[in-house]
mmCIF file of C-alpha atoms in Angstrom:
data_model
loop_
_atom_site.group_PDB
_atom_site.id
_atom_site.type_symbol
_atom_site.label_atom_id
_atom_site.label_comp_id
_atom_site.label_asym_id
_atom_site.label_seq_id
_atom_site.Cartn_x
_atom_site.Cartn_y
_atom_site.Cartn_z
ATOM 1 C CA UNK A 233 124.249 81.241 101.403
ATOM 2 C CA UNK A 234 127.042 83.515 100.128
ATOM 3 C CA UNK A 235 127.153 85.334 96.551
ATOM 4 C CA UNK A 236 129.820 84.023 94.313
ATOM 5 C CA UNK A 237 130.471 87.002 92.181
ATOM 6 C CA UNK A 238 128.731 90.738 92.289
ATOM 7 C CA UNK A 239 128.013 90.756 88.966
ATOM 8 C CA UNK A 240 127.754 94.388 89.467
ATOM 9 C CA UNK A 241 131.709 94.734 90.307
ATOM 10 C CA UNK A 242 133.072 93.136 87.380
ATOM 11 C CA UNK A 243 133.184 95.148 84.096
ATOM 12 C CA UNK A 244 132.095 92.436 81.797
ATOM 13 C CA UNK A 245 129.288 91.202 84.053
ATOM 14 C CA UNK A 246 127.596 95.078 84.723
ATOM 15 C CA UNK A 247 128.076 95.791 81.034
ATOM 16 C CA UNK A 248 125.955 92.973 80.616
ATOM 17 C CA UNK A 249 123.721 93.013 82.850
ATOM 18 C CA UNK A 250 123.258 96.719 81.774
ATOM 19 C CA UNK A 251 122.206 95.547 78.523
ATOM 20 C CA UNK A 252 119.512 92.589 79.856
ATOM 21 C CA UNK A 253 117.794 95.433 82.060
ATOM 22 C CA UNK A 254 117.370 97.972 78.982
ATOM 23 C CA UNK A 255 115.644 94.936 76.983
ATOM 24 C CA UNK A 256 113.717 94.578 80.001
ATOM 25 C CA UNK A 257 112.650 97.974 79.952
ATOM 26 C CA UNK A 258 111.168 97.460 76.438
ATOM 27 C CA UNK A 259 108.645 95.112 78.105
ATOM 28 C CA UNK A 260 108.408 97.077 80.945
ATOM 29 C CA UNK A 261 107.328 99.826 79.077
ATOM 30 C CA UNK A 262 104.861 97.874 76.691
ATOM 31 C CA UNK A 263 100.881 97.595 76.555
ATOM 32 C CA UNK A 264 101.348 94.153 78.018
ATOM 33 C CA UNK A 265 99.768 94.656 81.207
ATOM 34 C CA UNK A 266 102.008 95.004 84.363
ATOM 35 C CA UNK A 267 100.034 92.833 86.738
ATOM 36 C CA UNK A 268 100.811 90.129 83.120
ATOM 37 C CA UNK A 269 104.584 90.860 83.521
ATOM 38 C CA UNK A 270 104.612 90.490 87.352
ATOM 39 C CA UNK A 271 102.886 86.993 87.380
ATOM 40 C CA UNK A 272 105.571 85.845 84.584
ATOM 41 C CA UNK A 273 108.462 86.683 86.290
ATOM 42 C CA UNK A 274 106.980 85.057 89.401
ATOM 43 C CA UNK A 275 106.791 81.989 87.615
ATOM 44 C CA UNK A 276 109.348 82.025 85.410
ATOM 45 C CA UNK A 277 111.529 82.234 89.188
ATOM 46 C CA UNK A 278 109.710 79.652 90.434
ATOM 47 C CA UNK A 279 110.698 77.185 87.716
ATOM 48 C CA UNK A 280 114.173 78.311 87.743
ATOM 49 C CA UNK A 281 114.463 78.708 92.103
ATOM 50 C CA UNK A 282 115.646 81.817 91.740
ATOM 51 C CA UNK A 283 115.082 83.309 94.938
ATOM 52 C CA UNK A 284 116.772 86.769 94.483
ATOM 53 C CA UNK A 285 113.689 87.340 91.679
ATOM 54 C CA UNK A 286 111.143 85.677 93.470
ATOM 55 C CA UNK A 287 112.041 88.180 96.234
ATOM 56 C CA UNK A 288 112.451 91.001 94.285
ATOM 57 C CA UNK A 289 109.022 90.536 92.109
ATOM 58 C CA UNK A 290 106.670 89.356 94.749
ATOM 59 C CA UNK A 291 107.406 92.667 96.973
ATOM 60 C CA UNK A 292 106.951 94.771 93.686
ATOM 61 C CA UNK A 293 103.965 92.989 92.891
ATOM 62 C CA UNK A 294 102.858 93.827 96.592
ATOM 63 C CA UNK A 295 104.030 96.851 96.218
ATOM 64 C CA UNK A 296 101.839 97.683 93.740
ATOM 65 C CA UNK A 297 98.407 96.372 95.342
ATOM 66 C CA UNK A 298 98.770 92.652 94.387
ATOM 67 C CA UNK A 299 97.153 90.682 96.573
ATOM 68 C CA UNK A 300 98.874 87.910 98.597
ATOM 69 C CA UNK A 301 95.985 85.573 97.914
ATOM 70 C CA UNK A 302 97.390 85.551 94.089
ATOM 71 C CA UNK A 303 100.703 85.629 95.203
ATOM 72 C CA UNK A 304 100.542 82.463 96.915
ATOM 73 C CA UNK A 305 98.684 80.684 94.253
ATOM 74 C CA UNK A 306 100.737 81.799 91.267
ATOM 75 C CA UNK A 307 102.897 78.207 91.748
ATOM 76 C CA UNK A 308 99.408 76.128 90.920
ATOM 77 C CA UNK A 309 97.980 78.924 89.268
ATOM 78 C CA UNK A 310 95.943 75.796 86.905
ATOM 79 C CA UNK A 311 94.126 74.993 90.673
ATOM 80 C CA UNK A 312 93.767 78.691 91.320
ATOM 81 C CA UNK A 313 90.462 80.563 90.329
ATOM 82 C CA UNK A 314 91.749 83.595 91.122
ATOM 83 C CA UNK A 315 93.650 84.127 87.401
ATOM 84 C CA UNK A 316 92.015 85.653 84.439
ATOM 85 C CA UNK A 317 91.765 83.279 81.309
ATOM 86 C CA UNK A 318 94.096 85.667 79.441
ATOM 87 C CA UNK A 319 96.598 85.627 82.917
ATOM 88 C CA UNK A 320 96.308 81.817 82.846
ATOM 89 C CA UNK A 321 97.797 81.765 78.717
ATOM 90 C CA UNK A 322 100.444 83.843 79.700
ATOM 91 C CA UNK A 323 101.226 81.584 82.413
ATOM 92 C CA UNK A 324 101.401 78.633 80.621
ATOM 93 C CA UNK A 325 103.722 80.122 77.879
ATOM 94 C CA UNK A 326 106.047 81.226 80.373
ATOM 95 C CA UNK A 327 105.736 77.217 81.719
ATOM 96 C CA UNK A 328 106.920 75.990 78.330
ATOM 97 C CA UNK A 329 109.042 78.804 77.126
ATOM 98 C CA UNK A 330 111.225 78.686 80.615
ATOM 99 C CA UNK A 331 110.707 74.584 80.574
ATOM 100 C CA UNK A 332 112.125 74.175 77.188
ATOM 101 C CA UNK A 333 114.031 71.276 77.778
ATOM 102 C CA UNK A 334 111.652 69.556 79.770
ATOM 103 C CA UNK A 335 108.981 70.049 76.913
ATOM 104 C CA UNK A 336 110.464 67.958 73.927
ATOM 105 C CA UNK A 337 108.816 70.066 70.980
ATOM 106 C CA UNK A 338 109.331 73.322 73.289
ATOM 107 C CA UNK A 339 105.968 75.585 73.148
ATOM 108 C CA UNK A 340 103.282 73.912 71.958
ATOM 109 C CA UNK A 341 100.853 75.483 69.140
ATOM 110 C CA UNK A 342 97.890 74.698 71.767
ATOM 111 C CA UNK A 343 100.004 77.299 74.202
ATOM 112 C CA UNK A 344 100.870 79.893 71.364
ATOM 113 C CA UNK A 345 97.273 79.977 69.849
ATOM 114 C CA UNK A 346 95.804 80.826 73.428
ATOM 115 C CA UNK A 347 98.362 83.445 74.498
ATOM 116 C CA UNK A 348 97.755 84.678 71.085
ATOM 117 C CA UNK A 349 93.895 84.714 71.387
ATOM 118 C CA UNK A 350 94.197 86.812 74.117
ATOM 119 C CA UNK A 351 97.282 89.575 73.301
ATOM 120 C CA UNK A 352 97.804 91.277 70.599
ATOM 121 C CA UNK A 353 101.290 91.319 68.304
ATOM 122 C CA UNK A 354 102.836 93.603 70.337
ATOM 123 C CA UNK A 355 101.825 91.939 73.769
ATOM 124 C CA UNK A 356 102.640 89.126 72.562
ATOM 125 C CA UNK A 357 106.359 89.904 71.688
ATOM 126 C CA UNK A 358 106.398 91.048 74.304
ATOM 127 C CA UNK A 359 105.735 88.322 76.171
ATOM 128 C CA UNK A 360 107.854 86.030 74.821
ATOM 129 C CA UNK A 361 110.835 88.751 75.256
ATOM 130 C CA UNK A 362 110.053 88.987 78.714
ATOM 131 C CA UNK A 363 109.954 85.267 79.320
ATOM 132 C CA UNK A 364 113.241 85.215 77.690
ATOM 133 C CA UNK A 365 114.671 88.201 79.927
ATOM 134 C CA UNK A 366 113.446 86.346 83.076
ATOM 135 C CA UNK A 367 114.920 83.647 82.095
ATOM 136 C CA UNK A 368 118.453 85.493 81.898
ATOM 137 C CA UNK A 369 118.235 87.180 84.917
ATOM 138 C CA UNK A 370 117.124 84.207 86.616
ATOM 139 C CA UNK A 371 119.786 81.870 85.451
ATOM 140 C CA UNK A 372 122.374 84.692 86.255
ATOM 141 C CA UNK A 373 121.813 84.981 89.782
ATOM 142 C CA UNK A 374 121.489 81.300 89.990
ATOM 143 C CA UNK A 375 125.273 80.808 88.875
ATOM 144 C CA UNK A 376 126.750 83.175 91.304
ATOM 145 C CA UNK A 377 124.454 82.472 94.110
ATOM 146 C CA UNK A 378 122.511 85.800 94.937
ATOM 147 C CA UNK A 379 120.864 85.058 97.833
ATOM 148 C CA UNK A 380 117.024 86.407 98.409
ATOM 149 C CA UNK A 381 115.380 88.188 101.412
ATOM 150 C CA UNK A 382 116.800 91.551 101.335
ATOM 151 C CA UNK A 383 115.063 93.700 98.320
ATOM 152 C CA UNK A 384 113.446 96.202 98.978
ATOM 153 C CA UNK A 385 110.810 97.991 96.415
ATOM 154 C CA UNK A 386 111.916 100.300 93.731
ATOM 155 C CA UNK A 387 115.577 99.005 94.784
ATOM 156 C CA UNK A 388 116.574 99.153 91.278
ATOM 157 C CA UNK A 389 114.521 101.463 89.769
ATOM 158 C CA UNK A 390 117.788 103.100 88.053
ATOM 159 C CA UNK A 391 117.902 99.699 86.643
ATOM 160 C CA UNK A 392 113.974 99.476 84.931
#
């Protein structure tokens, strides 16, 4: 597979995607906990079959001591027993937040009142941004076709 576009070479596209990695870096730098944001943006790629994230956020996640038994399981994380109950309600916000037109009513109070049981406000929003700035990202390098396999950790550090 072949990129369509570097997003980074075009003005527009770079200013833009300049902007989507500084909101990023408001969740990034958040009390929600990292091995939390890791396991969203897993599954928020594996919704969306983005494999340039998927690539990208399971070698950071290794990176970082993750272990590969979780990182295998996050697609059926709800058979898993491996996922704290709080891990499990992020989870399955980022399900219905990145499946909103699959989910007629979108995110369901059942999902909102368990992510909220176990964040606080300002996890919380940030959760839902984060979901949201997967979900950009993701959709991005769907369009033009960024292919995975190449990333290497802290690759675009400049960029968190």
């Amino acid at each position: 597979m072949e990129t369509r576009m570097n997003l980074f070479a075009q003005p527009v596209a770079a200013q833009f995607m300049k902007y989507v990695a500084t909101a990023g870096k408001a969740v990034s730098d958040s009390t929600l906990p990292a091995t939390t944001q890791e396991l969203v943006r897993i599954r928020a790629s594996q919704i969306n079959g983005c494999g340039f994230c998927l690539d990208m956020h399971t070698k950071e996640a290794a990176h970082a001591g993750e272990s590969a038994v979780r990182l295998h399981l996050v697609a059926t994380w709800r058979e898993a027993s491996v996922f704290t109950d709080a891990e499990r309600a992020a989870l399955e916000l980022t399900e219905q937040g990145t499946r909103v037109a699959d989910a007629a009513g979108g995110v369901t109070d059942e999902a909102w009142t368990d992510a909220a049981r176990h964040y606080d406000e300002e996890q919380l929003s940030a959760l839902v941004c984060l979901i949201a700035v997967m979900n950009t990202f993701n959709r991005l390098n769907v369009i033009v076709r960024r292919p995975a396999s190449d990333y290497q950790p802290g690759q675009w550090a400049q960029w968190a």
